[in-house]
């Protein structure tokens, strides 16, 4: 709270600001503040009598969606209806002696208050209500909208060339993939229908395990500042997802999209089918169900250049990587159950399953031994909303049960593809049962079924180098996370100008992990024992938040208390309870037609629980290094200051500018431990800062088109670029050769993308537009959207050829700029009584070859000729022996003297060189290629 | 068995799509289209026979190439080969095509990826139903004495480490120490027969480099159904140098150290007869018989003596390959005059002989495999 004066900008000319501030402070002191939630929205306004005076009507009744929610205006004619689900609602105002007015399409957005005023005509005889056109809702200039929210509705997603909610969110300013405002992965939390959702086990390196089918979505938004004290578990952003309630009448759609008819170069074996139905059941219960299945024969295609050697099998078919398929199934169902005029129960069930074969370049010629993984997630989310009529208190009770299961290892069965990449069967993992039993005793021996890999003899080059075969790498990892979370939110209205929030949540969690590396070897000096953990953390929080509004000035003040108790399975050692207080405050006002928002907040998140347990690395044969878990880790925290300015130069256009400074502290990094220079322990030792500015220009959809351009300039630095980089890293002085341990210095974070530009243009052709062909206008009603993304390169560290010493400072180098152009064209169709569309979705239309990573030794995607020569020579020196005729390694074309042997440097080195060139192909250094999706959609 | 990338990709999508899904929409979308597949891998064309003529050299591996044995369906030649290019000099099992060429399969000991020990899989004995028996030994690199040696049964799959049939050495009922086994073969599906031998460190001649000298002690029958896996010494086979089971498994053919005769013993009756005597050709060993055709090695670089400490010793570096029709005719020398031969094995169709051969001229004891086409 002491930081408040810093937040308030210099007063403008005159005393208006001072007056507003006084009023605001008074409101705050009285504990009167308007409501602010993020999973729900509100409608507020004033009801007046028609006529020159516009007398406010006290006691007028305002209802939503029939009589689902009813409020009455106060003596000043003010009303506020809270906790409305995002979406379209009908709102009606009525007063005795006046003609009722209604509006049936009031858009409520999460975290926003829709301003809606009514002017009622006097009508002593009581005529039928009339529909009125309410004043335009301006979410840009709304001074109550203190958050930086970038929203996408399900309709937006339909227009955009994106396939998932995540992809849409990634189009937001400040987003770099799933990193937000320079934060590391996992510093965001998901809010699904008001309840927090996070993979607390390994959010920084693993997925959530759940995907919300876009058809379930009412609205998704990315909130990057001042998020409500209601929510924790996040430092950089909240991804706020609100699901739809089922409709009042039955409808739905079926979608199928594919790229398979497109042939070589464009066929990645993609199929996706979506089935969506919603409608009323019995007793007013509404239902929506969505099944979303997708499969790709190459789930992670790359735009890497074809190898020049015609003997390389990729030379002729460089498009698709084998053993890289993936299939996903996302199932969702939601029931909305009215339990009375003021109670609504919403039950959402979500199941996601994904299995992937993972391409490992070392097994290019022995693909059966490449790894595979499965991830699944389940969520049951129940929300009971109750409005108490007397004090008009709204209570939201949430309950969520979330499980996430992950396993990666050697597949025991290769899938039998039945349709595209769909197998209809589970990929089983070798010794999965042992991992689930967490049998570390049995795992001291070589794991059953594992033998060491050998150098492959199935390569075109024959020589024993670089490529592996015979068996897998012997890695086995499994983890399981489950959480039961309950949350109560209470909203106390204080008239139309304020609300007070109070609530709390509690979650009980269970973490189970198992990891074994080099499973073909017994545990010993150079092979770390299997690590396993089984513990039951718990976390709780309470919060209070108030928001007050006086005319165009609003203030939000919140305080959140968090605590978590981590690992409690260590013998004789009680888990330490970590506690933290996080104040948040935001003030907003309108100054000369522009809305100005200043916010300050402290945000904390418990560390990934994976850092509480030991980590073993598969390079232990070389270094014996080991990373020790730390059960006493505390919160990671971020303190953010932000200033936002929103203006509307024309009625259709708006400009938003956000300036932010985030101070990061207590981030997890590895701290040297013991004598072994490579051994370390996780600790809350990293600190850094993020500074940036976001500029968002929008043209709203009028006259058939809309546009949005967002630009972000930011700098994100810290003492350590990620949790696995040892804090206080040493490097070698290139001149003196001395080992230098730098004093405290900040390096760029891994997601420090300095410049990001995203431009989205969308338009719809008129229904009678374009040339006529046999009486049909093929371009009529055509919808099109183009997205241009341009970004500067992410940082990376250069290493020596041996890979054990950083050249310069960590993340001292930058990748090249990247760009892509994505396009979606959609043509509505009518088929019988059904509507629908045909569409073509093209990603990376220009097929730009973006470099997304480089070799750390060369700073290039590939190796240079010297490195190549050295690699080949080292491999030759390791195996200089002749290759006889009967060996599977013998290649007759390499036997220059045809004596039945490939022998000597003259015959062997060309093979080793070719193998080195093959093995160092920088496949995954390149981003995705141009990809098409042809789709057909039927709605009913 | 390895599942190749071809197997993988061939099971991929479109054929299945058309065959199984049957959806009109899919059929429409996929009609008249060919669909790309991931590149295949690991399908290097095998090389054919290394040449023509007879004898034909099958192996150019600079290490030892030993213990050839025909697969029962004559689809390949099982043998053991030494990985001479590797510092640990492991022995692996391999399968060559019947006429020679690129090895069809390999099985090496997988438990020592860092090359800390010499791991030898030798004496492969193809059995019924793809079963395989072999002798497995492990020793420190450079050591002539193994730390462990076992006879195992299993399959050719790399992941199959096999079941231990018997651990060596053991003292047989004859009082002899059996430290290893040679001429390992199957009788039926549950019995192994072999020459229990002793592996001694010594020289076959004055001034020769010390090497492992393997000398036979007894012929042993090992009943795998017997839970105790007790080695049963065949009476009268003391100092046996080779053994070969008859095709019907009712008898064994064998030779004895320092002897020129080939014996046949009925396993049921114990009756012993001499089926051949190559007395003018020298010490006879390495017998094998298919129908009436007998192969053996006689004379050559062989020595036999009785040592006061180690008893009867027979050192063998190969000899002349002899073919004898037991129904008629005299012995015929096979092969050329440039090599000494060991362990000849007649193909099931009796048209080919695969045998170890060493160079007579250089005197090097590096064995290679040769294929001899019978007239």
PDB file of C-alpha atoms in Angstrom, chain A residues 256 258 260-261 263-264 267 297 313-314 317 320-323 359 364-365 367-368 414-420 451-452 457-460 470 521 879 881-882 884-888 890-891 899-901, chain B residues 2-5 8 11-13 16-17 20-21 25-26 29-30 33-36 38-42 44 47-50 58-62 65 79 85-86 96 101-103 106 110 113 158-159:
ATOM      1  CA  UNK A 256     -13.866 -32.276 -40.605  1.00  0.00           C
ATOM      2  CA  UNK A 258      -7.604 -32.581 -43.410  1.00  0.00           C
ATOM      3  CA  UNK A 260      -4.241 -35.435 -46.859  1.00  0.00           C
ATOM      4  CA  UNK A 261      -5.557 -34.834 -50.373  1.00  0.00           C
ATOM      5  CA  UNK A 263      -0.016 -34.761 -51.743  1.00  0.00           C
ATOM      6  CA  UNK A 264       3.682 -34.557 -51.246  1.00  0.00           C
ATOM      7  CA  UNK A 267       0.344 -33.721 -46.732  1.00  0.00           C
ATOM      8  CA  UNK A 297       1.291 -38.415 -38.998  1.00  0.00           C
ATOM      9  CA  UNK A 313      16.297 -41.105 -47.485  1.00  0.00           C
ATOM     10  CA  UNK A 314      15.142 -37.599 -46.579  1.00  0.00           C
ATOM     11  CA  UNK A 317      11.045 -36.965 -49.261  1.00  0.00           C
ATOM     12  CA  UNK A 320       7.441 -35.565 -43.156  1.00  0.00           C
ATOM     13  CA  UNK A 321       9.398 -37.009 -40.270  1.00  0.00           C
ATOM     14  CA  UNK A 322       8.665 -40.635 -39.457  1.00  0.00           C
ATOM     15  CA  UNK A 323       7.801 -41.777 -35.973  1.00  0.00           C
ATOM     16  CA  UNK A 359      11.313 -38.466 -33.503  1.00  0.00           C
ATOM     17  CA  UNK A 364      16.728 -42.116 -37.819  1.00  0.00           C
ATOM     18  CA  UNK A 365      17.467 -45.564 -39.213  1.00  0.00           C
ATOM     19  CA  UNK A 367      12.820 -45.907 -35.694  1.00  0.00           C
ATOM     20  CA  UNK A 368      11.334 -48.666 -33.596  1.00  0.00           C
ATOM     21  CA  UNK A 414       4.183 -49.542 -32.715  1.00  0.00           C
ATOM     22  CA  UNK A 415       0.742 -48.283 -33.583  1.00  0.00           C
ATOM     23  CA  UNK A 416      -1.369 -49.771 -36.270  1.00  0.00           C
ATOM     24  CA  UNK A 417      -2.690 -46.716 -38.023  1.00  0.00           C
ATOM     25  CA  UNK A 418      -6.350 -47.194 -38.789  1.00  0.00           C
ATOM     26  CA  UNK A 419      -7.348 -43.857 -40.200  1.00  0.00           C
ATOM     27  CA  UNK A 420      -4.735 -41.240 -40.862  1.00  0.00           C
ATOM     28  CA  UNK A 451      19.397 -53.631 -23.406  1.00  0.00           C
ATOM     29  CA  UNK A 452      21.963 -51.025 -24.362  1.00  0.00           C
ATOM     30  CA  UNK A 457      24.396 -50.660 -38.946  1.00  0.00           C
ATOM     31  CA  UNK A 458      21.308 -49.696 -40.898  1.00  0.00           C
ATOM     32  CA  UNK A 459      22.461 -46.306 -42.059  1.00  0.00           C
ATOM     33  CA  UNK A 460      23.337 -45.637 -45.686  1.00  0.00           C
ATOM     34  CA  UNK A 470      19.333 -52.211 -31.357  1.00  0.00           C
ATOM     35  CA  UNK A 521      22.396 -50.654 -16.846  1.00  0.00           C
ATOM     36  CA  UNK A 879      36.395 -47.133 -35.001  1.00  0.00           C
ATOM     37  CA  UNK A 881      38.794 -50.984 -38.262  1.00  0.00           C
ATOM     38  CA  UNK A 882      38.014 -52.386 -41.686  1.00  0.00           C
ATOM     39  CA  UNK A 884      34.397 -56.767 -44.236  1.00  0.00           C
ATOM     40  CA  UNK A 885      32.120 -57.770 -47.029  1.00  0.00           C
ATOM     41  CA  UNK A 886      29.714 -59.848 -44.961  1.00  0.00           C
ATOM     42  CA  UNK A 887      29.149 -57.116 -42.387  1.00  0.00           C
ATOM     43  CA  UNK A 888      25.830 -55.267 -42.571  1.00  0.00           C
ATOM     44  CA  UNK A 890      29.663 -52.944 -45.793  1.00  0.00           C
ATOM     45  CA  UNK A 891      28.689 -50.624 -48.628  1.00  0.00           C
ATOM     46  CA  UNK A 899      38.786 -55.975 -52.285  1.00  0.00           C
ATOM     47  CA  UNK A 900      35.862 -56.861 -50.089  1.00  0.00           C
ATOM     48  CA  UNK A 901      36.895 -54.472 -47.365  1.00  0.00           C
TER      49      UNK A 901
ATOM     50  CA  UNK B   2      13.206 -55.871 -35.071  1.00  0.00           C
ATOM     51  CA  UNK B   3      10.247 -54.046 -36.437  1.00  0.00           C
ATOM     52  CA  UNK B   4      11.599 -52.096 -39.299  1.00  0.00           C
ATOM     53  CA  UNK B   5      10.632 -48.671 -40.405  1.00  0.00           C
ATOM     54  CA  UNK B   8       5.948 -49.116 -39.602  1.00  0.00           C
ATOM     55  CA  UNK B  11       0.946 -49.892 -41.900  1.00  0.00           C
ATOM     56  CA  UNK B  12       0.246 -46.253 -42.382  1.00  0.00           C
ATOM     57  CA  UNK B  13      -2.725 -44.485 -43.258  1.00  0.00           C
ATOM     58  CA  UNK B  16      -6.255 -48.486 -43.912  1.00  0.00           C
ATOM     59  CA  UNK B  17      -8.299 -45.393 -44.370  1.00  0.00           C
ATOM     60  CA  UNK B  20     -11.554 -49.636 -42.863  1.00  0.00           C
ATOM     61  CA  UNK B  21     -13.197 -46.309 -42.521  1.00  0.00           C
ATOM     62  CA  UNK B  25     -16.438 -38.022 -47.120  1.00  0.00           C
ATOM     63  CA  UNK B  26     -13.097 -39.622 -46.668  1.00  0.00           C
ATOM     64  CA  UNK B  29     -11.345 -36.481 -50.180  1.00  0.00           C
ATOM     65  CA  UNK B  30      -8.896 -39.236 -50.784  1.00  0.00           C
ATOM     66  CA  UNK B  33      -4.883 -38.865 -54.470  1.00  0.00           C
ATOM     67  CA  UNK B  34      -1.671 -40.422 -53.477  1.00  0.00           C
ATOM     68  CA  UNK B  35      -0.499 -39.479 -50.058  1.00  0.00           C
ATOM     69  CA  UNK B  36       2.935 -38.848 -48.881  1.00  0.00           C
ATOM     70  CA  UNK B  38       7.431 -40.384 -43.979  1.00  0.00           C
ATOM     71  CA  UNK B  39      10.692 -41.449 -45.482  1.00  0.00           C
ATOM     72  CA  UNK B  40      11.603 -45.027 -44.828  1.00  0.00           C
ATOM     73  CA  UNK B  41      14.816 -46.021 -43.205  1.00  0.00           C
ATOM     74  CA  UNK B  42      17.163 -48.811 -42.431  1.00  0.00           C
ATOM     75  CA  UNK B  44      19.960 -51.064 -47.019  1.00  0.00           C
ATOM     76  CA  UNK B  47      25.016 -57.741 -50.698  1.00  0.00           C
ATOM     77  CA  UNK B  48      24.864 -61.044 -52.500  1.00  0.00           C
ATOM     78  CA  UNK B  49      27.417 -63.848 -52.466  1.00  0.00           C
ATOM     79  CA  UNK B  50      30.954 -62.546 -52.377  1.00  0.00           C
ATOM     80  CA  UNK B  58      32.288 -66.346 -47.046  1.00  0.00           C
ATOM     81  CA  UNK B  59      33.852 -64.144 -44.400  1.00  0.00           C
ATOM     82  CA  UNK B  60      36.395 -61.393 -44.706  1.00  0.00           C
ATOM     83  CA  UNK B  61      36.133 -60.399 -41.083  1.00  0.00           C
ATOM     84  CA  UNK B  62      39.723 -60.063 -39.878  1.00  0.00           C
ATOM     85  CA  UNK B  65      35.012 -66.770 -37.816  1.00  0.00           C
ATOM     86  CA  UNK B  79      28.359 -68.979 -36.856  1.00  0.00           C
ATOM     87  CA  UNK B  85      38.061 -53.962 -34.614  1.00  0.00           C
ATOM     88  CA  UNK B  86      36.753 -53.576 -31.091  1.00  0.00           C
ATOM     89  CA  UNK B  96      24.978 -65.615 -43.185  1.00  0.00           C
ATOM     90  CA  UNK B 101      26.698 -62.205 -48.478  1.00  0.00           C
ATOM     91  CA  UNK B 102      25.582 -59.687 -45.914  1.00  0.00           C
ATOM     92  CA  UNK B 103      24.812 -61.149 -42.542  1.00  0.00           C
ATOM     93  CA  UNK B 106      23.572 -60.677 -35.405  1.00  0.00           C
ATOM     94  CA  UNK B 110      24.354 -56.433 -24.881  1.00  0.00           C
ATOM     95  CA  UNK B 113      28.141 -51.192 -23.730  1.00  0.00           C
ATOM     96  CA  UNK B 158      19.196 -59.562 -29.250  1.00  0.00           C
ATOM     97  CA  UNK B 159      17.019 -58.921 -26.265  1.00  0.00           C
TER      98      UNK B 159
END
